Coordinates of N, CA and C in Angstrom, one line a residue:
M1 N -4.5 13.9 -4.3 CA -4.9 13.2 -3.4 C -4.3 12.8 -2.2
R2 N -5.2 12.2 -1.3 CA -5.1 11.6 0.3 C -5.5 10.8 0.5
I3 N -4.7 8.9 0.4 CA -4.7 8.1 0.7 C -4.0 7.5 2.5
T4 N -4.3 6.4 2.6 CA -3.4 6.2 3.6 C -3.3 4.6 3.2
F5 N -1.6 4.3 3.7 CA -1.2 3.1 3.0 C -0.8 2.0 4.4
K6 N -0.9 1.3 4.7 CA -0.6 1.0 5.9 C 0.0 -0.5 4.9
L7 N 1.5 -0.9 5.6 CA 2.2 -2.1 5.0 C 2.0 -3.6 7.0
F8 N 2.8 -4.3 6.4 CA 1.9 -4.9 8.0 C 3.4 -5.7 7.8
A9 N 3.9 -6.6 9.2 CA 4.7 -7.0 9.3 C 5.7 -6.4 9.0
M10 N 6.6 -7.3 8.0 CA 8.1 -6.9 7.2 C 8.4 -6.3 6.0
L11 N 6.5 -6.1 5.9 CA 6.7 -5.0 4.4 C 6.4 -4.0 5.0
S12 N 6.4 -3.9 6.6 CA 6.7 -2.2 6.7 C 7.9 -0.9 7.0
D13 N 9.5 -2.6 7.1 CA 10.9 -1.9 6.6 C 11.1 -1.6 5.1
H14 N 9.1 -1.5 4.7 CA 9.2 -0.5 3.4 C 9.1 1.2 3.2
L15 N 8.6 1.3 3.9 CA 7.7 2.3 4.6 C 8.6 3.1 5.6
P16 N 8.5 4.2 4.2 CA 10.0 5.9 4.6 C 9.2 6.0 6.5
Q17 N 10.1 6.5 7.0 CA 10.2 7.8 8.4 C 8.5 8.6 7.8
E18 N 9.1 9.4 6.8 CA 8.7 11.0 6.2 C 8.3 10.6 5.1
V19 N 6.9 10.9 4.4 CA 6.2 10.7 2.8 C 5.8 12.1 2.1
D20 N 6.4 12.6 1.4 CA 5.2 14.4 0.6 C 5.1 15.3 2.3
G21 N 6.3 15.0 2.9 CA 5.9 16.3 4.7 C 5.0 14.9 5.2
A22 N 4.7 14.2 5.9 CA 3.7 13.6 6.4 C 4.3 12.2 7.1
R23 N 4.7 12.8 8.4 CA 5.5 12.0 9.1 C 3.9 10.2 9.0
R24 N 5.4 9.4 9.4 CA 5.1 7.8 9.4 C 4.8 7.7 10.5
E25 N 3.1 7.2 10.9 CA 2.5 6.3 12.3 C 2.8 5.4 12.7
G26 N 3.3 4.3 13.2 CA 3.5 2.7 13.5 C 3.6 2.0 11.6
N27 N 2.6 1.8 11.4 CA 2.8 1.3 9.8 C 2.3 1.4 8.7
A28 N 1.5 2.8 9.7 CA 0.8 3.9 8.4 C 1.2 5.6 7.8
I29 N 1.0 5.5 7.0 CA 1.4 6.5 6.4 C 0.0 7.7 5.7
A30 N -0.5 9.1 5.3 CA -1.0 10.2 5.4 C -0.2 9.7 3.6
L31 N -1.0 9.0 2.9 CA 0.1 9.2 1.0 C -0.8 10.5 -0.3
E32 N -0.1 11.0 -0.1 CA 0.1 11.7 -1.4 C -0.1 11.7 -3.8
V33 N -0.8 11.7 -3.7 CA -1.5 10.7 -5.1 C -1.8 11.3 -5.5
A34 N -1.6 11.4 -7.2 CA -2.6 11.7 -8.7 C -3.3 10.7 -8.4
E35 N -4.8 11.8 -9.2 CA -5.5 11.3 -9.0 C -5.4 10.1 -10.7
G36 N -6.1 9.1 -10.5 CA -5.9 7.5 -11.7 C -5.1 7.3 -10.9
T37 N -4.5 7.2 -10.1 CA -4.0 6.2 -9.1 C -4.2 4.6 -9.0
T38 N -3.3 3.9 -9.7 CA -3.8 2.6 -8.9 C -3.2 1.4 -8.1
V39 N -3.7 1.0 -7.5 CA -3.0 0.1 -6.0 C -1.9 -0.3 -6.5
Q40 N -1.0 -0.8 -8.2 CA 0.0 -1.5 -8.8 C 1.0 -0.1 -9.1
Q41 N -0.1 1.1 -9.3 CA 1.3 2.3 -8.9 C 2.4 2.5 -7.8
V42 N 1.1 2.2 -6.3 CA 1.7 2.5 -5.1 C 2.8 0.9 -4.5
I43 N 2.5 0.4 -5.5 CA 3.2 -0.9 -4.9 C 5.3 -0.9 -5.6
D44 N 5.1 -0.3 -6.8 CA 6.0 0.1 -7.6 C 6.3 1.1 -6.5
R45 N 6.1 2.4 -6.1 CA 6.3 3.5 -5.5 C 7.1 2.9 -4.6
F46 N 6.8 2.0 -4.0 CA 8.0 1.1 -2.7 C 8.6 0.5 -3.2
N47 N 8.8 0.1 -4.7 CA 10.0 -1.3 -4.3 C 9.3 -2.1 -4.0
L48 N 8.0 -2.7 -3.6 CA 8.0 -4.2 -2.8 C 7.7 -5.4 -3.5
P49 N 8.8 -6.1 -2.8 CA 9.1 -7.0 -3.9 C 7.6 -7.9 -4.0
H50 N 7.4 -8.5 -5.4 CA 6.2 -8.7 -6.1 C 6.0 -10.9 -5.1
K51 N 6.7 -11.0 -4.0 CA 6.9 -12.2 -3.8 C 6.3 -12.1 -2.7
L52 N 6.5 -10.9 -2.4 CA 6.1 -11.2 -0.8 C 4.8 -9.7 -0.4
V53 N 4.1 -9.5 -1.8 CA 3.0 -8.4 -1.6 C 1.8 -9.7 -1.7
H54 N 1.4 -10.0 -0.7 CA 0.3 -11.3 -0.7 C -1.2 -10.9 -0.7
L55 N -1.7 -10.7 0.5 CA -2.6 -10.0 0.9 C -3.0 -7.9 0.6
V56 N -3.9 -7.7 -0.6 CA -4.4 -6.2 -0.7 C -5.4 -6.0 -0.3
L57 N -5.9 -5.0 0.3 CA -6.8 -4.8 0.6 C -6.8 -2.8 0.4
V58 N -8.9 -2.4 -0.2 CA -8.3 -0.7 -0.1 C -9.6 -1.2 0.8
D59 N -10.1 -0.7 1.6 CA -10.9 -0.4 2.4 C -11.6 -1.7 2.9
G60 N -10.6 -3.2 3.1 CA -11.1 -3.7 3.3 C -11.6 -5.2 2.7
A61 N -11.2 -4.7 1.6 CA -11.4 -5.3 0.5 C -10.3 -5.4 -0.8
Y62 N -11.0 -7.0 -0.5 CA -9.3 -7.7 -1.4 C -9.6 -7.0 -2.2
V63 N -8.3 -6.9 -3.0 CA -7.6 -6.8 -4.2 C -6.9 -8.0 -4.6
A64 N -7.6 -9.1 -6.3 CA -6.4 -9.8 -7.0 C -5.8 -9.5 -6.5
P65 N -4.0 -9.8 -8.0 CA -3.3 -9.3 -8.6 C -3.7 -9.0 -9.8
A66 N -5.1 -9.9 -10.9 CA -5.1 -9.7 -12.9 C -5.8 -8.3 -11.9
D67 N -5.8 -7.6 -10.8 CA -6.4 -6.1 -10.6 C -5.9 -5.4 -10.1
R68 N -5.2 -5.1 -9.8 CA -4.0 -4.3 -9.0 C -3.7 -3.5 -10.1
G69 N -3.0 -3.6 -11.3 CA -3.1 -2.5 -12.0 C -4.0 -1.5 -12.6
T70 N -5.4 -2.1 -12.7 CA -6.9 -1.3 -13.2 C -7.6 -0.9 -11.4
R71 N -6.8 -1.2 -11.5 CA -8.5 -0.7 -9.3 C -7.5 0.8 -9.5
V72 N -8.1 1.6 -9.9 CA -7.1 3.0 -9.6 C -7.9 3.2 -7.9
L73 N -7.2 4.0 -7.1 CA -8.0 4.5 -5.6 C -8.2 5.9 -6.2
K74 N -9.3 6.0 -4.8 CA -10.3 7.5 -4.4 C -9.8 8.3 -3.0
E75 N -10.4 8.9 -3.5 CA -10.1 10.4 -1.9 C -10.0 9.9 -1.0
G76 N -9.1 9.3 0.2 CA -9.4 8.9 1.2 C -9.7 7.5 2.1
E77 N -8.9 7.0 0.8 CA -9.5 5.4 0.6 C -8.3 4.6 1.2
A78 N -8.2 3.4 2.0 CA -7.2 3.7 2.8 C -6.5 1.6 1.6
L79 N -5.2 1.4 1.6 CA -4.6 0.3 1.1 C -3.7 0.0 2.0
A80 N -3.7 -1.7 2.5 CA -3.7 -2.3 3.1 C -2.9 -3.7 2.3
I81 N -1.2 -3.5 2.9 CA -0.9 -4.9 2.2 C 0.5 -5.9 3.1
W82 N -0.3 -7.5 3.2 CA 0.3 -8.1 4.7 C 1.1 -8.6 3.4
P83 N 2.5 -9.6 3.8 CA 3.5 -10.3 2.6 C 2.8 -11.8 3.5
P84 N 3.1 -13.1 2.6 CA 2.5 -14.2 3.7 C 2.7 -14.8 4.7
I85 N 2.0 -15.7 5.0 CA 2.1 -15.1 6.8 C 1.7 -16.7 7.3
A86 N 2.2 -17.6 7.7 CA 2.7 -19.0 7.7 C 2.0 -19.6 8.9
G87 N 1.8 -19.9 9.7 CA 1.4 -20.5 10.8 C 1.0 -22.0 11.8
G88 N 1.0 -22.0 12.4 CA 1.1 -23.4 12.9 C 0.1 -24.3 14.0

């Protein structure tokens, strides 16, 4: 099944130019994942540093750290991840 995977700020460096034959477009890529794939499995697949995986959204809905291992992705969903951001 296909999802959209988006990485923001410094995390976008972890997104390759091409995955599963799909070309990267900016900070997003269409990603093929198996049925039953969880949010955490995608995070692990791209070796994202735990301390930089701060805000995780699926179709705009927040996924708490405790739920990332059980939140199963569905066809067509968008998984977006932001690192911690400080501002003034």
